[in-house]
Coordinates of N, CA and C in Angstrom, one line a residue:
M1 N -52.9 -61.5 -31.1 CA -53.3 -60.2 -31.5 C -54.3 -59.6 -30.6
H2 N -54.2 -58.3 -30.3 CA -55.2 -57.6 -29.5 C -55.9 -56.7 -30.4
V3 N -57.1 -56.3 -30.0 CA -58.0 -55.4 -30.8 C -58.3 -54.2 -30.0
R4 N -58.1 -53.0 -30.6 CA -58.4 -51.7 -30.0 C -59.1 -50.9 -31.1
N5 N -60.2 -50.4 -30.8 CA -61.0 -49.6 -31.8 C -61.1 -50.3 -33.1
G6 N -61.2 -51.7 -33.1 CA -61.4 -52.4 -34.3 C -60.1 -52.7 -35.0
F7 N -59.0 -52.3 -34.5 CA -57.7 -52.5 -35.1 C -56.9 -53.5 -34.4
R8 N -56.4 -54.4 -35.1 CA -55.5 -55.5 -34.5 C -54.2 -54.9 -34.2
R9 N -53.7 -55.1 -33.0 CA -52.4 -54.7 -32.6 C -51.6 -55.9 -32.3
R10 N -50.4 -55.8 -32.8 CA -49.4 -56.9 -32.6 C -48.9 -56.8 -31.2
G11 N -48.6 -57.9 -30.6 CA -48.0 -58.0 -29.3 C -48.9 -58.5 -28.2
G12 N -48.4 -58.6 -27.0 CA -49.2 -59.1 -25.9 C -49.7 -58.0 -25.0
T13 N -49.0 -57.7 -24.0 CA -49.5 -56.7 -23.1 C -49.5 -55.3 -23.7
D14 N -50.2 -54.4 -23.1 CA -50.3 -53.0 -23.6 C -49.1 -52.2 -23.0
S15 N -47.9 -52.4 -23.5 CA -46.7 -51.7 -23.0 C -46.7 -50.3 -23.6
R16 N -46.7 -49.3 -22.8 CA -46.6 -47.9 -23.3 C -45.3 -47.3 -22.8
R17 N -44.6 -46.7 -23.8 CA -43.4 -45.9 -23.5 C -43.8 -44.5 -23.1
T18 N -43.5 -44.1 -21.9 CA -43.8 -42.7 -21.5 C -42.5 -42.0 -21.1
A19 N -42.4 -40.8 -21.3 CA -41.2 -40.0 -20.9 C -41.3 -39.9 -19.4
S20 N -40.1 -39.9 -18.7 CA -40.1 -39.8 -17.3 C -40.5 -38.4 -16.9
R21 N -41.3 -38.2 -15.9 CA -41.8 -37.0 -15.5 C -41.9 -37.0 -14.0
P22 N -41.5 -35.9 -13.3 CA -41.5 -35.9 -11.8 C -43.0 -36.2 -11.4
A23 N -43.1 -36.8 -10.2 CA -44.4 -37.1 -9.7 C -45.2 -35.8 -9.5
G24 N -46.4 -35.9 -10.0 CA -47.3 -34.7 -9.8 C -47.1 -33.6 -10.9
A25 N -46.1 -33.8 -11.7 CA -45.9 -32.8 -12.8 C -47.0 -32.9 -13.8
P26 N -47.4 -31.7 -14.3 CA -48.5 -31.7 -15.3 C -48.1 -32.4 -16.6
T27 N -49.0 -33.1 -17.3 CA -48.7 -33.7 -18.6 C -48.6 -32.5 -19.6
P28 N -47.9 -32.8 -20.7 CA -47.6 -31.7 -21.6 C -48.9 -30.9 -22.1
C29 N -50.0 -31.5 -22.1 CA -51.2 -30.8 -22.6 C -52.0 -30.1 -21.5
D30 N -51.6 -30.3 -20.3 CA -52.2 -29.6 -19.2 C -51.6 -28.2 -19.1
T31 N -52.3 -27.2 -19.7 CA -51.8 -25.9 -19.7 C -52.9 -25.0 -19.1
T32 N -52.6 -23.7 -19.1 CA -53.6 -22.8 -18.6 C -54.6 -22.5 -19.7
M33 N -54.4 -23.1 -20.9 CA -55.4 -22.9 -22.0 C -56.8 -23.4 -21.6
N34 N -57.8 -22.6 -22.0 CA -59.1 -23.0 -21.7 C -59.5 -24.2 -22.5
T35 N -60.4 -25.0 -22.0 CA -60.9 -26.2 -22.8 C -61.6 -25.7 -24.0
M36 N -61.4 -26.3 -25.1 CA -62.0 -25.9 -26.4 C -63.1 -26.8 -26.7
T37 N -64.1 -26.4 -27.4 CA -65.2 -27.2 -27.9 C -64.7 -28.0 -29.2
K38 N -65.5 -29.0 -29.6 CA -65.1 -29.7 -30.8 C -65.1 -28.7 -32.0
E39 N -66.0 -27.8 -32.0 CA -66.1 -26.8 -33.1 C -64.9 -25.9 -33.1
E40 N -64.5 -25.5 -31.9 CA -63.3 -24.6 -31.9 C -62.0 -25.3 -32.3
L41 N -61.9 -26.6 -31.9 CA -60.8 -27.4 -32.4 C -60.8 -27.6 -33.9
M42 N -62.0 -27.8 -34.4 CA -62.1 -28.0 -35.9 C -61.7 -26.7 -36.6
K43 N -62.2 -25.5 -36.0 CA -61.8 -24.2 -36.6 C -60.3 -24.1 -36.7
E44 N -59.6 -24.5 -35.7 CA -58.1 -24.5 -35.6 C -57.6 -25.3 -36.8
A45 N -58.1 -26.5 -37.0 CA -57.6 -27.4 -38.1 C -57.9 -26.7 -39.4
I46 N -59.0 -26.1 -39.6 CA -59.4 -25.5 -40.9 C -58.5 -24.3 -41.1
A47 N -58.3 -23.5 -40.0 CA -57.4 -22.3 -40.1 C -56.0 -22.7 -40.5
L48 N -55.5 -23.8 -40.0 CA -54.2 -24.3 -40.4 C -54.1 -24.7 -41.9
S49 N -55.2 -25.3 -42.4 CA -55.2 -25.6 -43.8 C -55.3 -24.4 -44.7
V50 N -56.0 -23.4 -44.3 CA -56.1 -22.1 -45.1 C -54.7 -21.4 -45.0
T51 N -54.2 -21.3 -43.9 CA -52.9 -20.6 -43.7 C -51.8 -21.4 -44.5
N52 N -51.9 -22.7 -44.5 CA -50.9 -23.5 -45.2 C -50.9 -23.2 -46.7
V53 N -52.1 -23.1 -47.3 CA -52.3 -22.7 -48.7 C -51.6 -21.4 -49.0
A54 N -51.9 -20.4 -48.1 CA -51.3 -19.1 -48.3 C -49.8 -19.1 -48.3
R55 N -49.3 -20.1 -47.6 CA -47.8 -20.2 -47.4 C -47.2 -21.1 -48.5
G56 N -48.0 -21.6 -49.5 CA -47.5 -22.4 -50.5 C -47.7 -23.9 -50.3
G57 N -48.3 -24.3 -49.2 CA -48.5 -25.7 -48.9 C -49.8 -26.3 -49.4
G58 N -50.1 -27.5 -49.1 CA -51.3 -28.2 -49.4 C -52.5 -27.7 -48.5
P59 N -53.7 -27.9 -49.0 CA -54.9 -27.4 -48.2 C -55.3 -28.4 -47.1
F60 N -54.4 -28.7 -46.2 CA -54.8 -29.7 -45.1 C -54.1 -29.2 -43.8
G61 N -54.9 -29.3 -42.7 CA -54.5 -29.0 -41.4 C -55.1 -30.0 -40.4
A62 N -54.4 -30.3 -39.3 CA -54.8 -31.2 -38.3 C -54.4 -30.8 -36.9
V63 N -55.3 -31.1 -35.9 CA -55.1 -30.8 -34.5 C -55.3 -32.0 -33.7
I64 N -54.4 -32.3 -32.8 CA -54.6 -33.4 -31.9 C -54.9 -32.8 -30.5
A65 N -56.0 -33.2 -29.9 CA -56.4 -32.7 -28.6 C -56.6 -33.8 -27.6
R66 N -56.5 -33.4 -26.3 CA -56.8 -34.3 -25.2 C -57.7 -33.4 -24.3
E67 N -58.9 -33.9 -24.0 CA -59.8 -33.3 -23.0 C -60.0 -31.8 -23.4
G68 N -60.1 -31.5 -24.7 CA -60.4 -30.2 -25.2 C -59.2 -29.3 -25.3
K69 N -58.0 -29.8 -25.0 CA -56.8 -28.9 -25.1 C -55.9 -29.4 -26.2
I70 N -55.3 -28.5 -26.9 CA -54.5 -28.8 -28.1 C -53.2 -29.4 -27.6
V71 N -52.8 -30.6 -28.1 CA -51.6 -31.3 -27.8 C -50.6 -30.9 -28.9
A72 N -51.0 -31.0 -30.1 CA -50.1 -30.7 -31.3 C -50.9 -30.4 -32.5
T73 N -50.3 -29.8 -33.5 CA -50.9 -29.4 -34.7 C -50.0 -29.9 -35.9
G74 N -50.6 -30.0 -37.1 CA -49.8 -30.3 -38.2 C -50.4 -29.7 -39.5
A75 N -49.6 -29.4 -40.5 CA -50.1 -29.0 -41.8 C -49.4 -29.8 -42.8
N76 N -49.9 -29.8 -44.0 CA -49.4 -30.6 -45.1 C -48.1 -30.0 -45.6
R77 N -47.0 -30.7 -45.5 CA -45.7 -30.2 -45.9 C -45.1 -31.1 -47.1
V78 N -45.9 -31.8 -47.8 CA -45.4 -32.7 -48.9 C -44.5 -32.0 -49.8
T79 N -44.9 -30.9 -50.4 CA -44.1 -30.2 -51.4 C -43.0 -29.4 -50.8
A80 N -43.2 -28.8 -49.6 CA -42.3 -28.0 -49.0 C -41.1 -28.8 -48.5
D81 N -41.3 -30.0 -48.0 CA -40.3 -30.9 -47.5 C -39.9 -32.0 -48.4
N82 N -40.5 -32.0 -49.6 CA -40.2 -33.1 -50.6 C -40.4 -34.5 -49.9
D83 N -41.5 -34.6 -49.1 CA -41.7 -35.8 -48.4 C -43.2 -36.2 -48.6
P84 N -43.4 -37.3 -49.4 CA -44.8 -37.7 -49.7 C -45.5 -38.2 -48.5
T85 N -44.9 -38.4 -47.3 CA -45.6 -38.8 -46.1 C -45.9 -37.7 -45.2
A86 N -45.5 -36.5 -45.6 CA -45.7 -35.3 -44.7 C -47.1 -34.7 -44.8
H87 N -48.1 -35.5 -44.6 CA -49.5 -35.1 -44.5 C -49.8 -34.5 -43.2
A88 N -50.8 -33.6 -43.1 CA -51.1 -32.9 -41.9 C -51.3 -33.8 -40.7
E89 N -52.1 -34.9 -40.9 CA -52.4 -35.8 -39.8 C -51.1 -36.5 -39.3
V90 N -50.2 -37.0 -40.2 CA -49.0 -37.6 -39.9 C -48.1 -36.6 -39.1
N91 N -48.0 -35.4 -39.6 CA -47.2 -34.4 -38.9 C -47.7 -34.1 -37.5
A92 N -49.0 -34.1 -37.4 CA -49.6 -33.8 -36.1 C -49.4 -35.0 -35.1
I93 N -49.5 -36.2 -35.6 CA -49.2 -37.4 -34.8 C -47.8 -37.4 -34.4
R94 N -46.8 -37.1 -35.3 CA -45.4 -37.1 -34.9 C -45.2 -36.1 -33.8
A95 N -45.7 -34.9 -34.0 CA -45.6 -33.8 -33.0 C -46.2 -34.2 -31.6
A96 N -47.4 -34.8 -31.6 CA -48.0 -35.2 -30.4 C -47.3 -36.3 -29.7
A97 N -46.8 -37.3 -30.4 CA -46.0 -38.3 -29.8 C -44.7 -37.8 -29.2
E98 N -44.1 -36.9 -29.9 CA -42.9 -36.3 -29.3 C -43.2 -35.5 -28.1
R99 N -44.2 -34.7 -28.1 CA -44.6 -33.8 -27.0 C -45.0 -34.6 -25.8
L100 N -45.8 -35.7 -26.0 CA -46.3 -36.5 -24.9 C -45.3 -37.6 -24.5
G101 N -44.3 -37.8 -25.3 CA -43.3 -38.9 -24.9 C -43.8 -40.3 -25.0
T102 N -44.7 -40.5 -26.0 CA -45.2 -41.9 -26.2 C -45.8 -42.0 -27.6
F103 N -45.7 -43.2 -28.1 CA -46.3 -43.5 -29.4 C -47.8 -43.9 -29.3
D104 N -48.2 -44.0 -28.1 CA -49.6 -44.4 -27.8 C -50.4 -43.2 -27.5
L105 N -51.2 -42.7 -28.4 CA -52.0 -41.4 -28.2 C -53.4 -41.7 -27.7
S106 N -53.6 -42.8 -27.1 CA -54.9 -43.1 -26.5 C -55.3 -41.9 -25.6
G107 N -56.6 -41.6 -25.6 CA -57.1 -40.5 -24.8 C -57.1 -39.2 -25.6
C108 N -56.5 -39.2 -26.8 CA -56.5 -38.0 -27.7 C -57.4 -38.2 -28.9
E109 N -57.8 -37.1 -29.4 CA -58.7 -37.1 -30.6 C -58.0 -36.3 -31.7
I110 N -58.3 -36.6 -33.0 CA -57.8 -35.8 -34.0 C -58.9 -35.0 -34.8
Y111 N -58.6 -33.8 -35.1 CA -59.5 -32.9 -35.8 C -58.7 -32.6 -37.1
T112 N -59.3 -32.9 -38.2 CA -58.6 -32.7 -39.5 C -59.5 -32.0 -40.5
S113 N -58.9 -31.2 -41.3 CA -59.7 -30.4 -42.2 C -60.3 -31.2 -43.3
C114 N -59.8 -32.4 -43.5 CA -60.3 -33.3 -44.5 C -60.3 -34.8 -44.1
E115 N -61.2 -35.5 -44.5 CA -61.2 -37.0 -44.2 C -59.9 -37.6 -44.5
P116 N -59.3 -38.3 -43.6 CA -57.9 -38.8 -43.8 C -57.8 -39.8 -45.0
C117 N -56.7 -39.6 -45.7 CA -56.4 -40.6 -46.8 C -56.0 -41.9 -46.2
P118 N -55.9 -43.0 -47.0 CA -55.6 -44.3 -46.5 C -54.3 -44.3 -45.6
M119 N -53.3 -43.6 -46.0 CA -52.0 -43.6 -45.3 C -52.2 -43.0 -43.9
C120 N -52.9 -41.8 -43.9 CA -53.2 -41.1 -42.6 C -54.1 -41.9 -41.7
L121 N -55.1 -42.6 -42.3 CA -56.0 -43.4 -41.5 C -55.2 -44.5 -40.8
G122 N -54.3 -45.1 -41.6 CA -53.5 -46.2 -41.0 C -52.7 -45.7 -39.8
A123 N -52.1 -44.5 -40.0 CA -51.3 -43.9 -38.9 C -52.1 -43.5 -37.7
I124 N -53.4 -43.1 -38.0 CA -54.3 -42.8 -36.9 C -54.6 -44.0 -36.0
Y125 N -54.8 -45.1 -36.7 CA -55.1 -46.4 -36.0 C -53.8 -46.8 -35.2
W126 N -52.7 -46.8 -35.9 CA -51.4 -47.2 -35.2 C -51.2 -46.3 -34.0
A127 N -51.5 -45.0 -34.0 CA -51.3 -44.1 -32.9 C -52.4 -44.3 -31.8
R128 N -53.4 -45.0 -32.1 CA -54.5 -45.3 -31.2 C -55.3 -44.1 -30.7
L129 N -55.4 -43.2 -31.6 CA -56.3 -42.0 -31.3 C -57.7 -42.5 -31.1
D130 N -58.4 -41.9 -30.2 CA -59.8 -42.3 -29.8 C -60.8 -42.0 -30.8
K131 N -60.7 -40.9 -31.6 CA -61.8 -40.5 -32.5 C -61.2 -39.6 -33.5
I132 N -61.8 -39.6 -34.7 CA -61.5 -38.7 -35.8 C -62.7 -37.8 -36.1
Y133 N -62.4 -36.5 -36.1 CA -63.4 -35.5 -36.6 C -62.8 -34.9 -37.9
F134 N -63.6 -34.9 -38.9 CA -63.1 -34.3 -40.2 C -64.1 -33.3 -40.8
A135 N -63.7 -32.3 -41.5 CA -64.5 -31.3 -42.1 C -64.9 -31.7 -43.5
N136 N -64.0 -31.6 -44.5 CA -64.3 -32.0 -45.8 C -64.2 -33.5 -45.9
G137 N -65.0 -34.1 -46.8 CA -65.0 -35.5 -47.1 C -64.1 -35.9 -48.2
K138 N -63.9 -37.2 -48.4 CA -63.0 -37.6 -49.5 C -63.5 -37.1 -50.9
E139 N -64.8 -37.0 -51.0 CA -65.4 -36.5 -52.3 C -65.0 -35.0 -52.5
D140 N -65.0 -34.2 -51.4 CA -64.5 -32.8 -51.6 C -63.0 -32.8 -52.0
A141 N -62.2 -33.7 -51.4 CA -60.8 -33.8 -51.7 C -60.7 -34.1 -53.2
R142 N -61.5 -35.1 -53.7 CA -61.4 -35.5 -55.1 C -61.7 -34.3 -56.0
T143 N -62.7 -33.5 -55.7 CA -63.1 -32.3 -56.5 C -61.9 -31.3 -56.5
A144 N -61.2 -31.2 -55.4 CA -60.1 -30.3 -55.3 C -58.8 -30.8 -56.0
G145 N -58.8 -32.1 -56.5 CA -57.7 -32.7 -57.2 C -56.9 -33.7 -56.3
F146 N -57.4 -34.0 -55.2 CA -56.7 -35.0 -54.3 C -57.6 -36.3 -54.2
D147 N -57.4 -37.1 -55.2 CA -58.3 -38.3 -55.4 C -57.6 -39.6 -54.9
D148 N -58.1 -40.1 -53.8 CA -57.5 -41.3 -53.2 C -58.2 -42.6 -53.6
S149 N -59.2 -42.4 -54.5 CA -60.0 -43.6 -54.8 C -59.1 -44.7 -55.4
L150 N -58.1 -44.4 -56.2 CA -57.2 -45.5 -56.7 C -56.7 -46.3 -55.6
I151 N -56.2 -45.7 -54.5 CA -55.6 -46.4 -53.4 C -56.6 -47.3 -52.7
Y152 N -57.8 -46.7 -52.4 CA -58.9 -47.5 -51.8 C -59.2 -48.7 -52.7
D153 N -59.3 -48.5 -54.0 CA -59.7 -49.6 -54.9 C -58.6 -50.6 -54.9
E154 N -57.3 -50.2 -55.0 CA -56.2 -51.1 -55.0 C -56.1 -51.9 -53.7
L155 N -56.4 -51.4 -52.6 CA -56.3 -52.1 -51.3 C -57.3 -53.3 -51.3
A156 N -58.4 -53.1 -52.0 CA -59.5 -54.1 -52.0 C -59.1 -55.3 -53.0
L157 N -58.1 -55.1 -53.8 CA -57.7 -56.1 -54.8 C -56.7 -57.1 -54.3
P158 N -56.7 -58.3 -54.8 CA -55.6 -59.3 -54.4 C -54.3 -58.7 -55.0
R159 N -53.2 -59.0 -54.4 CA -51.9 -58.4 -54.8 C -51.7 -58.6 -56.3
P160 N -51.9 -59.8 -56.9 CA -51.6 -59.9 -58.3 C -52.4 -59.0 -59.3
Q161 N -53.5 -58.5 -58.8 CA -54.4 -57.7 -59.6 C -54.1 -56.2 -59.5
R162 N -53.2 -55.8 -58.6 CA -53.0 -54.4 -58.4 C -52.1 -53.8 -59.5
R163 N -52.2 -52.5 -59.7 CA -51.4 -51.8 -60.7 C -49.9 -51.8 -60.4
L164 N -49.6 -51.6 -59.1 CA -48.2 -51.6 -58.7 C -47.8 -53.0 -58.4
P165 N -46.9 -53.5 -59.3 CA -46.4 -54.9 -59.1 C -45.8 -55.1 -57.7
S166 N -46.0 -56.2 -57.0 CA -45.4 -56.5 -55.8 C -45.1 -58.0 -55.8
E167 N -44.0 -58.4 -55.3 CA -43.5 -59.8 -55.3 C -42.9 -60.1 -54.0
E168 N -43.4 -61.2 -53.4 CA -42.8 -61.7 -52.1 C -41.5 -62.3 -52.5
L169 N -40.4 -62.0 -51.7 CA -39.1 -62.4 -52.0 C -38.3 -62.6 -50.7
M170 N -37.8 -63.8 -50.6 CA -36.9 -64.2 -49.4 C -37.7 -64.2 -48.1
R171 N -38.9 -64.7 -48.1 CA -39.7 -64.7 -46.9 C -39.1 -65.5 -45.8
E172 N -38.5 -66.7 -46.1 CA -37.9 -67.5 -45.0 C -36.8 -66.8 -44.3
E173 N -36.0 -66.1 -45.0 CA -34.9 -65.3 -44.4 C -35.4 -64.2 -43.6
A174 N -36.4 -63.5 -44.1 CA -37.0 -62.4 -43.4 C -37.7 -62.8 -42.1
L175 N -38.2 -64.0 -42.0 CA -38.9 -64.5 -40.8 C -38.0 -64.5 -39.6
E176 N -36.7 -64.5 -39.8 CA -35.8 -64.5 -38.7 C -36.0 -63.4 -37.8
A177 N -36.2 -62.2 -38.3 CA -36.5 -61.0 -37.5 C -37.7 -61.2 -36.6
F178 N -38.8 -61.7 -37.2 CA -40.0 -62.0 -36.4 C -39.8 -63.0 -35.4
R179 N -39.0 -64.1 -35.6 CA -38.7 -65.1 -34.6 C -37.9 -64.4 -33.5
L180 N -36.9 -63.6 -33.8 CA -36.1 -62.9 -32.8 C -37.0 -62.0 -31.9
W181 N -37.9 -61.3 -32.6 CA -38.8 -60.4 -31.9 C -39.7 -61.2 -31.0
A182 N -40.3 -62.3 -31.4 CA -41.2 -63.1 -30.6 C -40.5 -63.6 -29.4
G183 N -39.2 -63.9 -29.4 CA -38.5 -64.4 -28.3 C -37.8 -63.4 -27.4
K184 N -37.9 -62.1 -27.8 CA -37.3 -61.0 -27.0 C -38.1 -60.7 -25.8
S185 N -37.5 -60.8 -24.6 CA -38.3 -60.5 -23.4 C -38.3 -59.1 -23.0
D186 N -37.4 -58.3 -23.5 CA -37.3 -56.8 -23.1 C -37.9 -55.9 -24.2
K187 N -38.7 -56.4 -25.1 CA -39.2 -55.5 -26.2 C -40.3 -54.6 -25.7
T188 N -40.5 -53.5 -26.4 CA -41.6 -52.6 -26.2 C -42.6 -52.9 -27.2
E189 N -43.7 -53.4 -26.9 CA -44.7 -53.8 -27.8 C -45.5 -52.6 -28.3
Y190 N -46.0 -52.6 -29.5 CA -46.8 -51.6 -30.0 C -47.8 -52.1 -31.0

């Protein structure tokens, strides 16, 4: 296991999938847009959250930037898309990965209108973003009716003590996929 930003990454070498681009071509975030300050980028995330509420969505917005330039944005689309994973941060990560042609968003930072929930925090680590900036804290989210404390509490408990029952089943059979992965020479590690 390798460690980046305190997060253990499975795999050996740091294989990054990148879209093919002609030599010397600008990266997708190299635009004529002026470089923005941290505060300007956060204002964009907050504006996304406010606009999303006006459009019937949840009060969350996120911006992913590299070197002060916006790579991608996302807003909460949980109820609009009937997708419980469609949080602003996850949507921004998906858009940034597609735009940059890689799942490794190293070199980018995320600006989010609220401290990420446990799911989004996990996605941020997996995407290898360099830093998180947030406006509202999880206490503010709780006051607004978005209380993630149950999830944080549950994660700290041993599996048998959690509210949601979980049972390990057919582990030996499932290990076959991991054995195949370990022996695969042409895999893209992440």
